[in-house]
Structure formats: C-alpha cells, structure tokens
Short mmCIF file of C-alpha atoms and ligand atoms in Angstrom, two decimals:
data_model
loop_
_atom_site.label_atom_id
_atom_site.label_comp_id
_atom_site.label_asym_id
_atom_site.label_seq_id
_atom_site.Cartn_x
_atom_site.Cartn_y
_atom_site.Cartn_z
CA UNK A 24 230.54 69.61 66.01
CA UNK A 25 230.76 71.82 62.79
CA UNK A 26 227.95 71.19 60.65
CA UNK A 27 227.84 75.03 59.19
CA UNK A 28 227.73 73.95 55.53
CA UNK A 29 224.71 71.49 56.34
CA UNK A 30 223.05 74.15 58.03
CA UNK A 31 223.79 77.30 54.79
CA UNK A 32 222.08 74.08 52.66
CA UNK A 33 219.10 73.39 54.69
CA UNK A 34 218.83 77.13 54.87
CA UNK A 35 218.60 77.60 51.38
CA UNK A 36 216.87 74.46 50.41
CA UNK A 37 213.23 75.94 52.64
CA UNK A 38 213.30 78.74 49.78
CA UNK A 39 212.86 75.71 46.94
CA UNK A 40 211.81 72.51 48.35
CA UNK A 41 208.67 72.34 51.25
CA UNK A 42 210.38 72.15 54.33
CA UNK A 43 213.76 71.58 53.03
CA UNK A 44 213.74 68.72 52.35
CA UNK A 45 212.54 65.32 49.19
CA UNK A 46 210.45 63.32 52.25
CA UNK A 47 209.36 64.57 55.56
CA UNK A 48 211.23 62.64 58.67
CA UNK A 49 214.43 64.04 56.92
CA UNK A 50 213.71 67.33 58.30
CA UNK A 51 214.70 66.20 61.72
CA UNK A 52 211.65 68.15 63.23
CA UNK A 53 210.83 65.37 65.62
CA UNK A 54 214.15 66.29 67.08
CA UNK A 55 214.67 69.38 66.72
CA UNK A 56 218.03 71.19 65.45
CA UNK A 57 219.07 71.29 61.39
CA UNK A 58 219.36 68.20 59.08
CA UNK A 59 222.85 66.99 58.43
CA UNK A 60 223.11 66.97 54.46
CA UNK A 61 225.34 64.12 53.53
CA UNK A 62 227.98 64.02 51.20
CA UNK A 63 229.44 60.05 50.66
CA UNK A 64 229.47 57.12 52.83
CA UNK A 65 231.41 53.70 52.64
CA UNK A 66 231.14 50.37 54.40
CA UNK A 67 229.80 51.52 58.24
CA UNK A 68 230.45 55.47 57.54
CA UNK A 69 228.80 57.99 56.36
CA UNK A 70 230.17 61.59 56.42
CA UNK A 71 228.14 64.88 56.32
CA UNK A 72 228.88 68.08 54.25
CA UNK A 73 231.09 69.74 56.77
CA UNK A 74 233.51 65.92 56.54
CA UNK A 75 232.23 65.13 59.83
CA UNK A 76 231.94 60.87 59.95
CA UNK A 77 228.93 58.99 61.95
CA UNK A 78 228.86 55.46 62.16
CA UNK A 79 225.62 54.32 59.71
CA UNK A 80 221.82 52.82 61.89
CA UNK A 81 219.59 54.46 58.99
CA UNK A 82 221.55 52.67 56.08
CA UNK A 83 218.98 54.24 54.03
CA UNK A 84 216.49 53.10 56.24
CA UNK A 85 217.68 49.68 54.95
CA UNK A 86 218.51 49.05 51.82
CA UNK A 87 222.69 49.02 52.47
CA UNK A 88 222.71 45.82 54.43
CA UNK A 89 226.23 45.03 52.69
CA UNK A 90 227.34 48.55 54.13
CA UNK A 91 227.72 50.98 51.72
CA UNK A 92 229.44 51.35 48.11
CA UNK A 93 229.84 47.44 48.26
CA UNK A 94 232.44 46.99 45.43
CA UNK A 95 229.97 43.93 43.48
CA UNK A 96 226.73 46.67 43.13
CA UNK A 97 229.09 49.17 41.82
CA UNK A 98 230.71 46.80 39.44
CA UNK A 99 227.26 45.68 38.53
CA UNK A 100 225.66 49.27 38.15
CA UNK A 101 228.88 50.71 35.95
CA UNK A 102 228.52 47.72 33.72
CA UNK A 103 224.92 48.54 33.42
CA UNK A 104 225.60 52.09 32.42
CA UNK A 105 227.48 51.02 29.63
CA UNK A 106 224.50 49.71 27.70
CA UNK A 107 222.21 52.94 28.19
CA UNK A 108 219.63 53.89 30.92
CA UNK A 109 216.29 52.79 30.01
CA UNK A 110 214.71 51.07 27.29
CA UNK A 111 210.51 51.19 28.07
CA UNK A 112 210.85 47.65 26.66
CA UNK A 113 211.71 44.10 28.59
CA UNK A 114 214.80 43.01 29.57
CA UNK A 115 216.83 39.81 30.36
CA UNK A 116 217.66 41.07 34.08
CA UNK A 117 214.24 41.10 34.95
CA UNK A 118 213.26 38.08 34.20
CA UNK A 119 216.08 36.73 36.17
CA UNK A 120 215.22 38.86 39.18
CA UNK A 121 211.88 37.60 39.27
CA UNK A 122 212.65 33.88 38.95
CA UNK A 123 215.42 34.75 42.10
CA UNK A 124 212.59 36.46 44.07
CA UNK A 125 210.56 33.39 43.63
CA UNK A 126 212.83 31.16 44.63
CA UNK A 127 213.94 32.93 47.97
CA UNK A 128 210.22 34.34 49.05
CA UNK A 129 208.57 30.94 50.16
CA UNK A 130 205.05 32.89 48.99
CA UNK A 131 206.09 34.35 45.59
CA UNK A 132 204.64 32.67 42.46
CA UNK A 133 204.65 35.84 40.65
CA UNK A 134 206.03 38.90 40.77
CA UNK A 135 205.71 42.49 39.50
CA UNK A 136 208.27 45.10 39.23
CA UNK A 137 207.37 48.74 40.22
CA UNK A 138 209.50 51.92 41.51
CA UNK A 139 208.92 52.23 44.87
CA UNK A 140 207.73 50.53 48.22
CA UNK A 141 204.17 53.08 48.06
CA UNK A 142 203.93 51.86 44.49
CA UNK A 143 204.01 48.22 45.70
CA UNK A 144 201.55 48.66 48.24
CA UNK A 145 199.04 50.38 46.38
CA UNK A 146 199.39 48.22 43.43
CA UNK A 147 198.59 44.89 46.14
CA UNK A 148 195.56 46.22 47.19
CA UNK A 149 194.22 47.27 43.58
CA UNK A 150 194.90 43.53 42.43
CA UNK A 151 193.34 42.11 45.88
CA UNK A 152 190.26 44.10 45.08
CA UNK A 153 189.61 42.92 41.75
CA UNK A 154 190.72 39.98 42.22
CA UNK A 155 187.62 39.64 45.64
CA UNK A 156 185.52 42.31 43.85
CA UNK A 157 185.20 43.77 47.54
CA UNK A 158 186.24 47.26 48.37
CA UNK A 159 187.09 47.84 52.41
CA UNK A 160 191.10 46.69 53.68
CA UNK A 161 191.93 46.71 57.33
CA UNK A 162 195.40 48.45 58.28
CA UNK A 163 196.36 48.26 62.10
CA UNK A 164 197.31 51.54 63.82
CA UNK A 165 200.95 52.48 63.55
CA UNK A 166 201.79 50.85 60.31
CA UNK A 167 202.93 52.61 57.46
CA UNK A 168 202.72 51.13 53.78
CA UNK A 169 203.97 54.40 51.83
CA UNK A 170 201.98 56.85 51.14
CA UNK A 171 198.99 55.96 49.05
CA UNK A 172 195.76 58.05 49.75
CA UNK A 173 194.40 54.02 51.55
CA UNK A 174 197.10 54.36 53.79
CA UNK A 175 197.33 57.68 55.40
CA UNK A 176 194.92 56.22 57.90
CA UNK A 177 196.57 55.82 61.38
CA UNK A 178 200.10 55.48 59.47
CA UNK A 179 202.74 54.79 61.48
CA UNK A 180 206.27 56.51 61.21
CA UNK A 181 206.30 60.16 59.71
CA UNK A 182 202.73 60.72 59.50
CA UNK A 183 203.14 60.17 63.41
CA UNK A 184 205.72 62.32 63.91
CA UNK A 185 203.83 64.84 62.73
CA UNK A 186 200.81 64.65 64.41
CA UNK A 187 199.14 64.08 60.83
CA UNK A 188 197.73 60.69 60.66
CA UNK A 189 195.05 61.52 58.65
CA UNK A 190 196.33 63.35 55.66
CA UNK A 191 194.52 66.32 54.08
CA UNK A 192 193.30 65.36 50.65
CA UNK A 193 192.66 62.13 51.47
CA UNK A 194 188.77 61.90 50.21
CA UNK A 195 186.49 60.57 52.91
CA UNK A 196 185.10 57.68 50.14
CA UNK A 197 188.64 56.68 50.30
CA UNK A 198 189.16 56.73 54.40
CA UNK A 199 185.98 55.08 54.79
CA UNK A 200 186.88 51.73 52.75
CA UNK A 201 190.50 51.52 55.10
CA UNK A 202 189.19 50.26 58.07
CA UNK A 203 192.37 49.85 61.21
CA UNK A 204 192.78 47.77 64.24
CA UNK A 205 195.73 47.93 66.73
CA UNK A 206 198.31 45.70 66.50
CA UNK A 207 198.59 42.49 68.14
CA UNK A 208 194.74 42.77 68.73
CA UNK A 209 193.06 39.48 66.68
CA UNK A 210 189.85 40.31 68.66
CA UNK A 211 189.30 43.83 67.21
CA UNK A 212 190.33 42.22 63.68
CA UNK A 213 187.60 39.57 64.22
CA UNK A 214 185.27 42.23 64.83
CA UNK A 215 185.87 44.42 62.03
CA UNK A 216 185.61 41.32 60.23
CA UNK A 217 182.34 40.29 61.29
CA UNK A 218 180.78 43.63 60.92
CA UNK A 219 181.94 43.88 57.50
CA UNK A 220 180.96 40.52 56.38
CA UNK A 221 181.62 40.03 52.58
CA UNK A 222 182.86 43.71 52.44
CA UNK A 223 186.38 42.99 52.72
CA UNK A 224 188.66 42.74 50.39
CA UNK A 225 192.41 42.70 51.96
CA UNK A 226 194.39 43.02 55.32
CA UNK A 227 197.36 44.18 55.11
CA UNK A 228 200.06 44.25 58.02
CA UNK A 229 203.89 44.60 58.48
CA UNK A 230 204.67 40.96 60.06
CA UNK A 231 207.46 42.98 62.15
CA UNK A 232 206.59 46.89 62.57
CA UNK A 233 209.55 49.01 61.50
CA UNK A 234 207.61 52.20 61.49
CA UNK A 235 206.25 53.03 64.74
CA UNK A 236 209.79 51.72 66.41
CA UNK A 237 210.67 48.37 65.88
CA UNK A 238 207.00 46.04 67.33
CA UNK A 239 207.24 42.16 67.22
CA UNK A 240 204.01 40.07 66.06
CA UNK A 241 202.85 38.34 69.58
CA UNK A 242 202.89 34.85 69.69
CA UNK A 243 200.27 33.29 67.07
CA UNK A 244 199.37 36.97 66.00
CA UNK A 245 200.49 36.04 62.78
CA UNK A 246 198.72 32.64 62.83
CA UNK A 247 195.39 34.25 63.88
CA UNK A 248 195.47 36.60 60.83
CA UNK A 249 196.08 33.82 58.46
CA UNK A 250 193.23 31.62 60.13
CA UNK A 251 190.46 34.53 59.80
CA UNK A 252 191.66 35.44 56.07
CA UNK A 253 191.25 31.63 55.13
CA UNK A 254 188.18 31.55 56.62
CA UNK A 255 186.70 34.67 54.84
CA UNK A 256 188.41 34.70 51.49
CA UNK A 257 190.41 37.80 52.78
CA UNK A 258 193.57 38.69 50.44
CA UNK A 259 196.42 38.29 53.44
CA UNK A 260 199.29 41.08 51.90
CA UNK A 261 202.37 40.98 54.42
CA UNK A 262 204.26 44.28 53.49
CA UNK A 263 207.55 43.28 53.66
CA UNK A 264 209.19 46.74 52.41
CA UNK A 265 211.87 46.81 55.28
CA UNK A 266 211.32 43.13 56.99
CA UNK A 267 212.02 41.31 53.00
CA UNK A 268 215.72 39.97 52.65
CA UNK A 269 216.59 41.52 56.20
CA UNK A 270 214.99 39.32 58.66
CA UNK A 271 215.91 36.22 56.93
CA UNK A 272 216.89 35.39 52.95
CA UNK A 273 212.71 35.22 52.37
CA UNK A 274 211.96 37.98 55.05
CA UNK A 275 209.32 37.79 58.22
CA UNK A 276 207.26 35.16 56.53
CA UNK A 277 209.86 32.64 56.26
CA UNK A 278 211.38 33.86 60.15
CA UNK A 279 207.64 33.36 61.35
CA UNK A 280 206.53 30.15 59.25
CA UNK A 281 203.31 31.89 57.62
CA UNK A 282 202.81 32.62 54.05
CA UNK A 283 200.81 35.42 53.06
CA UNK A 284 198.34 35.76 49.79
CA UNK A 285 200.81 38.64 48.75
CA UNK A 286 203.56 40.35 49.31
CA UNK A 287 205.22 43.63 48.92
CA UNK A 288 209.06 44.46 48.71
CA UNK A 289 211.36 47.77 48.25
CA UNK A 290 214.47 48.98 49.77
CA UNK A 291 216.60 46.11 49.70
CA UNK A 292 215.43 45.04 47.02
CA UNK A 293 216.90 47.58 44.61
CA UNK A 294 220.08 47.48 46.02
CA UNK A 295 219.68 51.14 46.93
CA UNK A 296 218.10 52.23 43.77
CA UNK A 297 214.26 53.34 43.45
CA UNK A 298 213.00 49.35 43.43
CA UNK A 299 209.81 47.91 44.21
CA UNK A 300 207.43 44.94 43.91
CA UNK A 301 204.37 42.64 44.63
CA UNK A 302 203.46 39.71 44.17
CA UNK A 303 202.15 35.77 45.63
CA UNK A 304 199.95 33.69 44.48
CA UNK A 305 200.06 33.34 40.89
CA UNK A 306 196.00 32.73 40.59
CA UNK A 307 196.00 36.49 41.95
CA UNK A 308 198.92 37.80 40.11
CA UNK A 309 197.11 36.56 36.89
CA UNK A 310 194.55 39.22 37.55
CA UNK A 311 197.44 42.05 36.88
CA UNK A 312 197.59 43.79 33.23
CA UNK A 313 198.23 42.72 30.45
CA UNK A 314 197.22 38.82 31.31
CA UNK A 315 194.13 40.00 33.51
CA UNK A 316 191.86 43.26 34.17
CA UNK A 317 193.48 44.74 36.64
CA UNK A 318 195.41 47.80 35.35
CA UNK A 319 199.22 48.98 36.76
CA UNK A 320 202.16 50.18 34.44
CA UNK A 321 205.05 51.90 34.63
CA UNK A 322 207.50 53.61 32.50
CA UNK A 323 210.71 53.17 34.50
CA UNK A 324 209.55 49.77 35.61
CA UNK A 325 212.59 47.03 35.98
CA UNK A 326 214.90 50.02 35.01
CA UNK A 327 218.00 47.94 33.78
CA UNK A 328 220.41 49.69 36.19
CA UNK A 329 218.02 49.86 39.07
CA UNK A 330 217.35 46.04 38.19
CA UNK A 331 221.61 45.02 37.90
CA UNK A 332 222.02 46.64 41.51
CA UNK A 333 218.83 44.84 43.08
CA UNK A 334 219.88 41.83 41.17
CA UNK A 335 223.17 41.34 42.32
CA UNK A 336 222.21 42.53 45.79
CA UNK A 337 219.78 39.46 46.06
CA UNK A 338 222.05 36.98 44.55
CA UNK A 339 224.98 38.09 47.11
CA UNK A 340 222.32 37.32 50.01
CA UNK A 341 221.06 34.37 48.50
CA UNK A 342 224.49 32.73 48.03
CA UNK A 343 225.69 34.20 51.37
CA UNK A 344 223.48 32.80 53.99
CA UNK A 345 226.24 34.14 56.85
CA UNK A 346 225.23 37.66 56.43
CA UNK A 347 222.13 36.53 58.22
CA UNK A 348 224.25 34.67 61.33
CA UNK A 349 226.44 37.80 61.39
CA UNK A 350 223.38 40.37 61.45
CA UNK A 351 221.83 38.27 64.39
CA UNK A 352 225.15 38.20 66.57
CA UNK A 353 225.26 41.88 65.85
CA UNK A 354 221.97 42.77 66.93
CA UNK A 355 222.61 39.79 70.25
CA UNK A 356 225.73 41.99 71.16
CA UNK A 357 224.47 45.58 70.65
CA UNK A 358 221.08 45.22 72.32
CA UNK A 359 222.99 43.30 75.06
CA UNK A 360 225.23 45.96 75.15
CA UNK A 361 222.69 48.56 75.57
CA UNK A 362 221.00 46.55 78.19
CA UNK A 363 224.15 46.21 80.45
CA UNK A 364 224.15 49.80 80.15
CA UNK A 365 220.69 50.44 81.41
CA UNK A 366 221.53 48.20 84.34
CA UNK A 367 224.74 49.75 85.25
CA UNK A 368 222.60 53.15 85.04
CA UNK A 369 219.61 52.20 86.76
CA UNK A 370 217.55 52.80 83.71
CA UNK A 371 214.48 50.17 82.99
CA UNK A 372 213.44 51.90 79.15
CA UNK A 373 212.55 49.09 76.80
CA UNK A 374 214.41 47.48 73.56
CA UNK A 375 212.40 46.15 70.87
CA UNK A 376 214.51 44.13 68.91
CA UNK A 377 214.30 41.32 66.13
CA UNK A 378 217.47 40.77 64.25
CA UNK A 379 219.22 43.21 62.76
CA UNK A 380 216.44 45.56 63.46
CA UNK A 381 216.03 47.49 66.75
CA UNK A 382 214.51 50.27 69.14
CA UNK A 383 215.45 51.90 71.88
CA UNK A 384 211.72 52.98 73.58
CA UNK A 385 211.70 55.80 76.58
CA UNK A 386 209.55 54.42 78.24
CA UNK A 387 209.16 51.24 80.84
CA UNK A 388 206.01 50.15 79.02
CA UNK A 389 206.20 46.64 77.18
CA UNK A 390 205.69 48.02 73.38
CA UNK A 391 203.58 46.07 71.42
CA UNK A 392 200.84 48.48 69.72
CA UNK A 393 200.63 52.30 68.84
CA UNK A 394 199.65 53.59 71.86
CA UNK A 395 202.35 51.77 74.11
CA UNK A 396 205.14 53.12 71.62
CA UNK A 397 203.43 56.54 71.94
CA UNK A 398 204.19 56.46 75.75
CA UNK A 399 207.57 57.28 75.18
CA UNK A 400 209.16 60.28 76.28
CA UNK A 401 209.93 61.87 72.85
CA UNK A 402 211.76 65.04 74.24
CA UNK A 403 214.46 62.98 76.08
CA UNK A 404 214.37 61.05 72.83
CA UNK A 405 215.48 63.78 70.62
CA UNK A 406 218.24 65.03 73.28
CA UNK A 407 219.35 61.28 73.02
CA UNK A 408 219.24 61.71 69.44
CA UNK A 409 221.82 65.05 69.36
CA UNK A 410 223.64 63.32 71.63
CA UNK A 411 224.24 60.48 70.18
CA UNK A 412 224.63 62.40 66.59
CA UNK A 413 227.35 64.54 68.74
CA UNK A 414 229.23 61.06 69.51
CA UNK A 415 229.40 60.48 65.71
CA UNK A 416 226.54 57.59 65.73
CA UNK A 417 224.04 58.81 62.74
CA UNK A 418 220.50 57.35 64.18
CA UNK A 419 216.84 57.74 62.69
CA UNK A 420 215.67 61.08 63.67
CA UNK A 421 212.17 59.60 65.15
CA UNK A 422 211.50 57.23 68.35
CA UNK A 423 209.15 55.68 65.75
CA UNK A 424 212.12 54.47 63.88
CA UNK A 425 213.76 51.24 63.54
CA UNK A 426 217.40 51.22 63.54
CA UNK A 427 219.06 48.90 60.84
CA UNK A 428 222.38 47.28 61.04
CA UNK A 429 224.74 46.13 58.06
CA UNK A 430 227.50 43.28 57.78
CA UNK A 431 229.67 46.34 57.39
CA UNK A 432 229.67 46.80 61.03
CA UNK A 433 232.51 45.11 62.68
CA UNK A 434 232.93 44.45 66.81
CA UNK A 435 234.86 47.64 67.26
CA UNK A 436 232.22 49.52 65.58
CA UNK A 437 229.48 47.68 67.77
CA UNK A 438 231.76 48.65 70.91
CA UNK A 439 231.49 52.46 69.98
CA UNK A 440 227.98 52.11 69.37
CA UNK A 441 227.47 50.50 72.81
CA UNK A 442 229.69 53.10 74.22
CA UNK A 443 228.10 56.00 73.17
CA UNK A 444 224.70 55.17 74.00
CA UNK A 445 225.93 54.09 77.93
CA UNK A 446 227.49 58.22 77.70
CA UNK A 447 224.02 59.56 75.99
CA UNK A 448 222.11 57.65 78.33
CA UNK A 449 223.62 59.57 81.35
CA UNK A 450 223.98 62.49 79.62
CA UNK A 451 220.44 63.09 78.91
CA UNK A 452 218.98 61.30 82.45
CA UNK A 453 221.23 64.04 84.23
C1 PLP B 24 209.43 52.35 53.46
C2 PLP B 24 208.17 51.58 53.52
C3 PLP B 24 207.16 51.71 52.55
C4 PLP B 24 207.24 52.76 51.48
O1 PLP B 24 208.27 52.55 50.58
P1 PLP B 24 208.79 53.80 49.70
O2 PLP B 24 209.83 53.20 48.82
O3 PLP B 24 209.29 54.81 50.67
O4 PLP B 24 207.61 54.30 48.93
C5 PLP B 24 206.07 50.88 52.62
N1 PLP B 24 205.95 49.95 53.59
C6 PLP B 24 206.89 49.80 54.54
C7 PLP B 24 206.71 48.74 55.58
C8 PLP B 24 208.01 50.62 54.55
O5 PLP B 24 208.91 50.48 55.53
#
C-alpha cells in the first residue's frame, strides 16, 4: 500500500505541530508505522491522501453513525451558512435542541450547551460541587472523561497508551480531590465512600467503557452505584460522550434502566461538529450561571451551524428508531463473524461487545476492569492493526479503543470486515 503523501505530511507536520499531530492517539504510536492523513470519506469509506479507500470502525470515534456526508446534515449545515457563522447571542436552534435532548435522555431536565466532550465533563463536576459544597469525585481506573486537569487520574484510552496516566501539570491539590476505583468493583467504591464520609461531591463513570476497549457494566454494577449515591447525597454523572444516542435513542441509561443525577454528551451530538453538553436534574442545573452561582460560559457555545448539524442529527435518530435494530444486527453478525473465525483458527482472544460498539482483546482473560484489558498482547495488536489497515479496514490505532459501526455499513461491507480479520488473524498468529 502507497501511503507516500501521508507519510511527506506527517513528516512535515513534527516540524509545526507536537508530535504531528491536533490529539495524541492520532499519532499511531501505539502501533507503530506513520499516520494515514485523510482526505474525504462518504457513507462506509474513507480514503487517505495517497486515494487509498478503508472501510470506516473510527467514524470519528463516533459521531458519523449515519455514515459519512449524510445528504440531510449537509443540507442542514449549507443552509446554516447562509445566515452567518456565529452570533455570541441566543438562537432559535438551541432552544429546540435542548427541548429534543430532553425529550430523548430519560434523565435530562436541563441542559447546557458547550464545545466539546472535556468541556462537558468538567463543567458536571464544577456544578456537582457547588451544588454539594463538597470537593473529592471518584473516577474508576481506565475511564477517560476528556482531558480536564480532575481527570488525568488513571484515564483510560490515550493517556494509557502512553504510559502517562498521571499527566505532568496536573497540581497535586487537584489529584488529591479525584479519588479512583476499578471498574465493576462496588466494594472499593463503598470504601472510598466510607472513608470520605461527607467529602464527596460526585462519581462519575462511563455506564459502558469505550476507552480502555469496549468494558460492559456487570450485572447490578450500575444499580449499586445509584444505591450508594442515594444514600450519601453523591451527584451520580454518567458520561455518556460516546455511549449517548449510540447505545439506544437516550444512550446507556435508558439500555440499562438507571438514571443518573447528570449527564454528559459530545460526539454524536454535534453531528460531527465541535458539540458538547451537560445536564439532569433541573434542581442542579439551576445552580449553573446566569440563574445560579456556579460560573461556565462560552463564546462559541450553541454555534448555529454546529447546532443545525447536531440538530438534525438527533431528530433523524429520534424519528428513525431502525437505525438502532440495524446497528444491533450489525454488531450480532460482525462479532459472530469474528467469533466463527477464532474457532475455525483455534484462537480463544476475547470480544467485548455491546451494540454497535466493540473490541477485539488479545488476550483469553474475561475483560471487565483496567488491568484485565491491560493483559492484552499489544504488539500482536498493532501487527493486527497494519494488517488489517493493509486489507483496507481503517480501525482505532489502540487495543484500548472501541470500534464504532454506522447504518452506512451494509452486509457486504460486514462480510469484508469479517473476512479480513479471519486473514489478519492468521497472518499475525503465524
Ligand atoms: C471522547 C470522550 C470525552 C472527551 O470528549 P472531547 O470532545 O474529545 O473533549 C469524554 N468522555 C468520553 C467518555 C469520551 O469518549
């Protein structure tokens, strides 16, 4: 495979940008080799700078669940342009896309409009703290929630993949008041609970991991979080940045039956523009400038473009409830797929997988915390990676990535998928 012209870009981009690249997994250094820089992509394709075409499982790490370029965000977006970019003063769309997010997030009362998924995140806890007046949060280990100095604490995804949980320039008053747990483990939460009596203000949690590899919630993980936050006045904040309008129309929380305190949403959610929010219970959202104390602004906040492509993203899904059957059957055939393959090759690895979200783990472990997903075998993950990459399937560069599929895929697409990985698998096993 050509990828020259990627390669002359990367090349040139370490003499401007730090490591080459806008944010770090990009870099494909968990992999090894030279980022492909891409060019266009449409429906289930996305081609590179050298015209070669992969078949789309980052999807922007989400947000193109239509597949991309679907024609009704592009109509909606070059109607938007017409009317100019940004005003710094309210609009009509975002009043409508907050009355739609509280109608299809079963927890939403109210909702605020930010920029991005890190925004949304650190703008939850701010409001959970004033709102408590306690200080301390508890993370679990292998989560990411962008990259706000309370999170770089045991993050999950890139942080991981670098070997740098625990960020430089993160102050130690801040570290100290993010307290983490594994995953899965209601015991250890309990604990840090009752040593911290009074102290804390929020948990905070992705209901389904996407960032250290796709990691399902055991059975009445969920529940037990909800029962200890209702029994110490903790703020419950499900971060719903990849699960929200992916793992059903109101994301993880209405899939698992639990309603958080507050919620947090991005990357669908703007349609593929910079989108984010938070928001729940409207006696906490009242705490939130200008109708309470707690302060959080922004200038490009409910952009008018950004809002018209998030806008008419979430009314396609909410009048198209068969996106959600068609996702499912997708996922059904491709991890079945993959699994036929492992038979047929004698492989036992394991496949973490919750609707349209999935991961392939190298290893036999059962993964259902940090350290089991860090049993993997990460060099025969990044040959897998090339070599599925060579066979034209464009994965995330990480085995702490989810993979994300779009109604764009169709059977024959699926097949290839299925295909290829059957070839990598034997390929890289020898
Ligand atoms: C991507 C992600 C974020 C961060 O969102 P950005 O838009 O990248 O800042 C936060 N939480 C989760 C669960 C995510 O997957």
């Amino acid at each position: 495979m050509n990828i020259s012209t990627s390669q002359a870009l990367f090349e040139k981009a370490q003499n401007f940008i730090p490591g080459g690249v806008n944010s770090p997994v990009r870099a494909f250094r968990a992999v090894g080799g030279s980022p492909v820089f891409i060019k266009s992509a449409k429906g289930p394709y996305i081609y590179d700078e050298d015209d070669n075409e992969y078949i789309e499982l980052i999807n922007s790490w989400g947000p193109m669940i239509l597949g991309h370029g679907h024609e009704l965000i592009q109509k909606a977006v070059s109607d938007a342009i017409q009317h100019s970019f940004s005003f710094g003063a309210p609009t009509r769309r975002e009043v409508e896309m907050a009355e739609l997010i509280t109608s299809m997030v079963p927890s939403i009362e109210k909702v605020r409009m930010v920029n991005s998924g890190t925004e949304a995140t650190m703008s939850a806890i701010r409001v959970a703290r004033g709102f408590t007046g306690r200080d301390k949060i508890i993370k679990f280990e292998g989560c990411y929630h962008g990259h706000g100095d309370s999170f770089l604490i045991a993050a999950g995804s890139g942080a991981v993949t670098f070997g740098t949980p625990d960020s430089p320039g993160v102050t130690k008053g801040v570290a100290n008041d993010t307290l983490t747990a594994p995953y899965n483990d209601l015991e250890a939460v309990q604990k840090l609970v009752d040593a911290n009596k009074g102290h804390i203000a929020a948990l905070i949690l992705e209901p389904v991991v996407g960032n250290m590899g796709c990691v399902l919630p055991a059975d009445g993980f969920l529940e037990g979080l909800r029962k200890i936050c209702d029994e110490e006045g903790i703020v419950l904040i499900f971060d719903e940045v990849m699960t929200g309008f992916r793992l059903s129309k109101g994301g993880a929380q209405e899939r698992f039956g639990i309603k958080p305190d507050l919620t947090t949403l991005g990357k669908i959610i703007g349609g593929g523009m910079p989108v984010g929010a938070y928001g729940g219970k409207a006696e906490i959202m009242n705490w939130v400038s200008p109708l309470g104390p707690v302060y959080q602004a922004g200038t490009l906040s409910g952009n008018p473009i950004a809002m018209a492509a998030g806008l008419t993203m979430l009314n396609y899904l909410n009048e198209h409830p068969e996106v959600y059957s068609q996702l499912e059957l997708s996922g059904h055939k491709l991890v079945n797929g993959f699994r036929n393959s492992m038979k047929k090759l004698g492989l036992n690895y394991t496949i973490n997988s919750v609707g349209s979200m999935y991961t392939l783990f190298f290893t036999e472990q059962q993964v259902t915390d940090f350290p089991s997903a860090k049993s993997s075998d990460l060099p025969l993950f990044g040959k897998y990676f090339h070599a599925m990459l060579d066979r034209g399937i464009y994965m995330g560069p990480s085995q702490f990535e989810s993979m994300f599929l779009s109604t764009a895929l169709e059977d024959s697409h699926i097949e290839r998928i299925i295909q290829a990985n059957e070839e990598s698998l034997q390929e890289v096993i020898g």
